[in-house]
Amino acid sequence: MAISVNGTDIPVPDDPRVSLLDLLRERAHLTGTKVGCNQGACGACTVLLDGERVLSCLTLAVQADGRSVTTIEGLGDGAALHPMQQAFIDHDGFQCGYCTPGQICAAVAMLRELQGGVPSYVTADLAGQGTVTAEEIRERMSGNLCRCGAHNGIVEAILQVAKEQAA
Amino acid sequence: MTPFTFARATSPEDAARLAALEGHRLLGGGTNLVDLMRKGVEHPTTLVDVTALSTEIIETARGGLLIGAATRNTALAAHPLVRTRYPVLSRAILAGASAQIRNMATVAGNILQRSRCAYFNDPAASRCNKRAPGSGCDAREGFNRYHAIIGGSPACISAHPSDMCVALVALDAQVHLLGMTGARTVPLAEFYRLPGDTPQIETVMAPGEIITAIELPPLPVAARSDYRKVRDRASYAFALVSVAACASVQDGVLTELRLAFGGIAPKPWRALHAEQALLGGPVTREAVFAAMDLELAEAAPLAGNAFKLELARRTAVAVLADLTGVTA
């Protein structure tokens, strides 16, 4: 009965009402993951569950039993930033920073989905492969709201990482 | 959130046994149910996690697809056979929610998701016959931009929120059910009940029945199909009006047509009257408008949603024109 959070085992709470979000913040003291709307509308609580992006506010911690969670704190390699974190800095992909951990976790998984062949609503040819364009990124990142309006920088940051990965 | 206990179903039979017990609710991705519990709309005493049930998508002997109830929305939308044979289904799923939610949400959970009516979701301050039968409906005289224009009743005008299900009714999908007395199959088009005097009863499922799978029949016309969703922002919003269509044209006339609408009714709305009117004729603006007038003859729009009559007609024209390659 444990959840692997950034490689460290955290016990599953006895009370099944505890969300994965509350487990991360209140019990594992990993406060990088943010509470936004707490109802699945904003994306600020996005983490990776077995590598896939999910909303930790609507995930019961007990449902993550035996699974692996990566938060913003576990994305980089030790003190080194993840390339997506660096790209958000390079392109001013934030202002207040509150939505940023969710944005970055979502962006990392989003590129994996795109490169793995998962289509989006704006992918023209469903039988083919989606391409990394600003339009695709905007559609695929629509679950992460930024009230400061840093979306242009966020799209540029993701385009930069995609370009680096392709090189 | 009211305290509850947590259980895991190990088989469909186990899930059906647990589902029959008082206060037990099935939990898939939790994207709707957990939220409703937090808001105080739902108060289960036990949640039964059914995500270990089938996530398989297999080809049936007759050339259709059988989709396990616990299949995640993303997995269904991304499946190669869905993308090539039933593109309307991929497109509809991808039009719904966000990528995070589609990664979590299951197919059966999508079918059984509940109303997004603001008054249903507000137990502290609003009247709602679906949530509290007999208490009244605050939507009728309130904010009803997202509500039904057809199929509603004085008791309830909530619109069904799913995109996926609009495509599924266009495709004649079948719902596989399992209960204590055995298994049965129901067409999705007959699965939902219109609200009438009992809006709290939303489907034909008997107590203790569970969804085990969705079956798509072989449907060659579906290879030429599309889904278009009109909403208040470009992405991550519920439909004002959506259209699912499969169409085939020969010598300038429609030889096959499947047409369904979202956002306008308490259930995904298969437009059989419009299909009948359009079959055998050309796709013109006049023909589609006339067919839609027939389809929506019983509509009873309200102050906040009367625009949907015109929006549904025009979106139908646009989708059918795109699909058939004509300029309507």
GROMACS .gro file of N, CA and C in nm, chain A residues 96-162:
model
  201
   96CYS      N    1   0.265   3.517  -1.293
   96CYS     CA    2   0.259   3.494  -1.147
   96CYS      C    3   0.316   3.357  -1.110
   97GLY      N    4   0.311   3.263  -1.202
   97GLY     CA    5   0.373   3.133  -1.179
   97GLY      C    6   0.285   3.027  -1.118
   98TYR      N    7   0.161   3.063  -1.085
   98TYR     CA    8   0.076   2.967  -1.012
   98TYR      C    9   0.037   2.847  -1.098
   99CYS      N   10   0.008   2.869  -1.225
   99CYS     CA   11  -0.035   2.759  -1.311
   99CYS      C   12   0.084   2.684  -1.370
  100THR      N   13   0.206   2.737  -1.348
  100THR     CA   14   0.324   2.690  -1.419
  100THR      C   15   0.360   2.542  -1.395
  101PRO      N   16   0.361   2.494  -1.269
  101PRO     CA   17   0.394   2.351  -1.252
  101PRO      C   18   0.300   2.260  -1.331
  102GLY      N   19   0.170   2.293  -1.330
  102GLY     CA   20   0.073   2.215  -1.406
  102GLY      C   21   0.097   2.228  -1.555
  103GLN      N   22   0.127   2.349  -1.600
  103GLN     CA   23   0.154   2.373  -1.742
  103GLN      C   24   0.274   2.288  -1.787
  104ILE      N   25   0.381   2.288  -1.706
  104ILE     CA   26   0.504   2.219  -1.746
  104ILE      C   27   0.484   2.067  -1.746
  105CYS      N   28   0.419   2.016  -1.642
  105CYS     CA   29   0.392   1.871  -1.641
  105CYS      C   30   0.305   1.833  -1.761
  106ALA      N   31   0.202   1.914  -1.787
  106ALA     CA   32   0.113   1.885  -1.900
  106ALA      C   33   0.190   1.891  -2.032
  107ALA      N   34   0.280   1.990  -2.045
  107ALA     CA   35   0.353   2.008  -2.171
  107ALA      C   36   0.446   1.890  -2.199
  108VAL      N   37   0.513   1.841  -2.093
  108VAL     CA   38   0.604   1.726  -2.111
  108VAL      C   39   0.527   1.604  -2.161
  109ALA      N   40   0.412   1.576  -2.097
  109ALA     CA   41   0.332   1.460  -2.139
  109ALA      C   42   0.268   1.483  -2.275
  110MET      N   43   0.231   1.608  -2.302
  110MET     CA   44   0.166   1.641  -2.429
  110MET      C   45   0.257   1.611  -2.547
  111LEU      N   46   0.385   1.647  -2.536
  111LEU     CA   47   0.477   1.619  -2.648
  111LEU      C   48   0.493   1.468  -2.667
  112ARG      N   49   0.496   1.395  -2.556
  112ARG     CA   50   0.504   1.248  -2.566
  112ARG      C   51   0.381   1.193  -2.637
  113GLU      N   52   0.262   1.245  -2.602
  113GLU     CA   53   0.139   1.198  -2.667
  113GLU      C   54   0.143   1.228  -2.816
  114LEU      N   55   0.185   1.351  -2.849
  114LEU     CA   56   0.186   1.392  -2.990
  114LEU      C   57   0.284   1.305  -3.070
  115GLN      N   58   0.403   1.287  -3.011
  115GLN     CA   59   0.504   1.207  -3.082
  115GLN      C   60   0.466   1.060  -3.084
  116GLY      N   61   0.382   1.016  -2.987
  116GLY     CA   62   0.337   0.877  -2.984
  116GLY      C   63   0.217   0.851  -3.074
  117GLY      N   64   0.171   0.955  -3.145
  117GLY     CA   65   0.065   0.934  -3.243
  117GLY      C   66  -0.075   0.960  -3.194
  118VAL      N   67  -0.093   1.010  -3.071
  118VAL     CA   68  -0.228   1.041  -3.024
  118VAL      C   69  -0.277   1.165  -3.099
  119PRO      N   70  -0.393   1.156  -3.165
  119PRO     CA   71  -0.444   1.272  -3.241
  119PRO      C   72  -0.510   1.374  -3.149
  120SER      N   73  -0.541   1.491  -3.204
  120SER     CA   74  -0.619   1.592  -3.130
  120SER      C   75  -0.737   1.633  -3.217
  121TYR      N   76  -0.825   1.717  -3.160
  121TYR     CA   77  -0.943   1.764  -3.234
  121TYR      C   78  -0.903   1.840  -3.359
  122VAL      N   79  -0.783   1.904  -3.361
  122VAL     CA   80  -0.744   1.983  -3.478
  122VAL      C   81  -0.650   1.908  -3.572
  123THR      N   82  -0.619   1.782  -3.543
  123THR     CA   83  -0.536   1.704  -3.634
  123THR      C   84  -0.615   1.680  -3.763
  124ALA      N   85  -0.563   1.731  -3.875
  124ALA     CA   86  -0.642   1.728  -3.999
  124ALA      C   87  -0.666   1.585  -4.046
  125ASP      N   88  -0.561   1.505  -4.049
  125ASP     CA   89  -0.573   1.368  -4.101
  125ASP      C   90  -0.564   1.270  -3.984
  126LEU      N   91  -0.680   1.218  -3.945
  126LEU     CA   92  -0.682   1.128  -3.828
  126LEU      C   93  -0.604   0.999  -3.855
  127ALA      N   94  -0.592   0.962  -3.981
  127ALA     CA   95  -0.521   0.839  -4.014
  127ALA      C   96  -0.369   0.860  -4.007
  128GLY      N   97  -0.326   0.986  -4.008
  128GLY     CA   98  -0.184   1.014  -4.007
  128GLY      C   99  -0.134   1.058  -3.870
  129GLN      N  100  -0.020   1.123  -3.870
  129GLN     CA  101   0.044   1.166  -3.747
  129GLN      C  102   0.026   1.317  -3.731
  130GLY      N  103  -0.006   1.363  -3.610
  130GLY     CA  104  -0.013   1.506  -3.585
  130GLY      C  105   0.125   1.568  -3.590
  131THR      N  106   0.132   1.695  -3.628
  131THR     CA  107   0.261   1.764  -3.633
  131THR      C  108   0.267   1.868  -3.522
  132VAL      N  109   0.388   1.903  -3.482
  132VAL     CA  110   0.405   1.999  -3.372
  132VAL      C  111   0.390   2.140  -3.428
  133THR      N  112   0.269   2.192  -3.421
  133THR     CA  113   0.242   2.329  -3.465
  133THR      C  114   0.182   2.405  -3.348
  134ALA      N  115   0.181   2.539  -3.359
  134ALA     CA  116   0.122   2.621  -3.253
  134ALA      C  117  -0.026   2.585  -3.236
  135GLU      N  118  -0.095   2.557  -3.347
  135GLU     CA  119  -0.238   2.522  -3.338
  135GLU      C  120  -0.258   2.393  -3.259
  136GLU      N  121  -0.176   2.291  -3.289
  136GLU     CA  122  -0.185   2.165  -3.215
  136GLU      C  123  -0.156   2.186  -3.066
  137ILE      N  124  -0.053   2.266  -3.037
  137ILE     CA  125  -0.014   2.288  -2.898
  137ILE      C  126  -0.127   2.359  -2.822
  138ARG      N  127  -0.186   2.461  -2.885
  138ARG     CA  128  -0.294   2.535  -2.819
  138ARG      C  129  -0.411   2.442  -2.787
  139GLU      N  130  -0.450   2.358  -2.884
  139GLU     CA  131  -0.560   2.265  -2.860
  139GLU      C  132  -0.524   2.166  -2.750
  140ARG      N  133  -0.406   2.108  -2.758
  140ARG     CA  134  -0.367   2.002  -2.664
  140ARG      C  135  -0.339   2.055  -2.524
  141MET      N  136  -0.311   2.185  -2.512
  141MET     CA  137  -0.285   2.244  -2.380
  141MET      C  138  -0.407   2.319  -2.326
  142SER      N  139  -0.524   2.299  -2.388
  142SER     CA  140  -0.641   2.379  -2.350
  142SER      C  141  -0.692   2.346  -2.210
  143GLY      N  142  -0.646   2.235  -2.153
  143GLY     CA  143  -0.688   2.200  -2.017
  143GLY      C  144  -0.609   2.272  -1.910
  144ASN      N  145  -0.514   2.355  -1.950
  144ASN     CA  146  -0.434   2.432  -1.854
  144ASN      C  147  -0.457   2.581  -1.876
  145LEU      N  148  -0.532   2.641  -1.785
  145LEU     CA  149  -0.563   2.783  -1.799
  145LEU      C  150  -0.454   2.868  -1.734
  146CYS      N  151  -0.427   2.985  -1.794
  146CYS     CA  152  -0.333   3.081  -1.737
  146CYS      C  153  -0.404   3.215  -1.732
  147ARG      N  154  -0.439   3.259  -1.611
  147ARG     CA  155  -0.515   3.383  -1.600
  147ARG      C  156  -0.429   3.506  -1.628
  148CYS      N  157  -0.293   3.491  -1.618
  148CYS     CA  158  -0.207   3.604  -1.653
  148CYS      C  159  -0.199   3.622  -1.805
  149GLY      N  160  -0.233   3.519  -1.879
  149GLY     CA  161  -0.228   3.530  -2.024
  149GLY      C  162  -0.091   3.506  -2.083
  150ALA      N  163  -0.016   3.411  -2.026
  150ALA     CA  164   0.119   3.383  -2.076
  150ALA      C  165   0.119   3.279  -2.188
  151HIS      N  166   0.002   3.257  -2.249
  151HIS     CA  167  -0.008   3.145  -2.344
  151HIS      C  168   0.089   3.155  -2.462
  152ASN      N  169   0.114   3.277  -2.511
  152ASN     CA  170   0.205   3.287  -2.626
  152ASN      C  171   0.344   3.236  -2.590
  153GLY      N  172   0.393   3.276  -2.470
  153GLY     CA  173   0.524   3.228  -2.425
  153GLY      C  174   0.524   3.078  -2.401
  154ILE      N  175   0.414   3.026  -2.351
  154ILE     CA  176   0.404   2.882  -2.325
  154ILE      C  177   0.414   2.804  -2.457
  155VAL      N  178   0.342   2.852  -2.558
  155VAL     CA  179   0.346   2.784  -2.689
  155VAL      C  180   0.488   2.790  -2.746
  156GLU      N  181   0.554   2.905  -2.734
  156GLU     CA  182   0.691   2.917  -2.786
  156GLU      C  183   0.787   2.825  -2.711
  157ALA      N  184   0.769   2.814  -2.580
  157ALA     CA  185   0.855   2.726  -2.500
  157ALA      C  186   0.840   2.581  -2.545
  158ILE      N  187   0.717   2.539  -2.567
  158ILE     CA  188   0.693   2.400  -2.607
  158ILE      C  189   0.748   2.375  -2.747
  159LEU      N  190   0.730   2.473  -2.836
  159LEU     CA  191   0.786   2.459  -2.972
  159LEU      C  192   0.938   2.443  -2.966
  160GLN      N  193   1.002   2.520  -2.873
  160GLN     CA  194   1.148   2.510  -2.861
  160GLN      C  195   1.190   2.369  -2.817
  161VAL      N  196   1.122   2.315  -2.718
  161VAL     CA  197   1.158   2.181  -2.669
  161VAL      C  198   1.136   2.077  -2.778
  162ALA      N  199   1.025   2.091  -2.851
  162ALA     CA  200   0.998   1.995  -2.959
  162ALA      C  201   1.108   2.000  -3.063
   0.00000   0.00000   0.00000
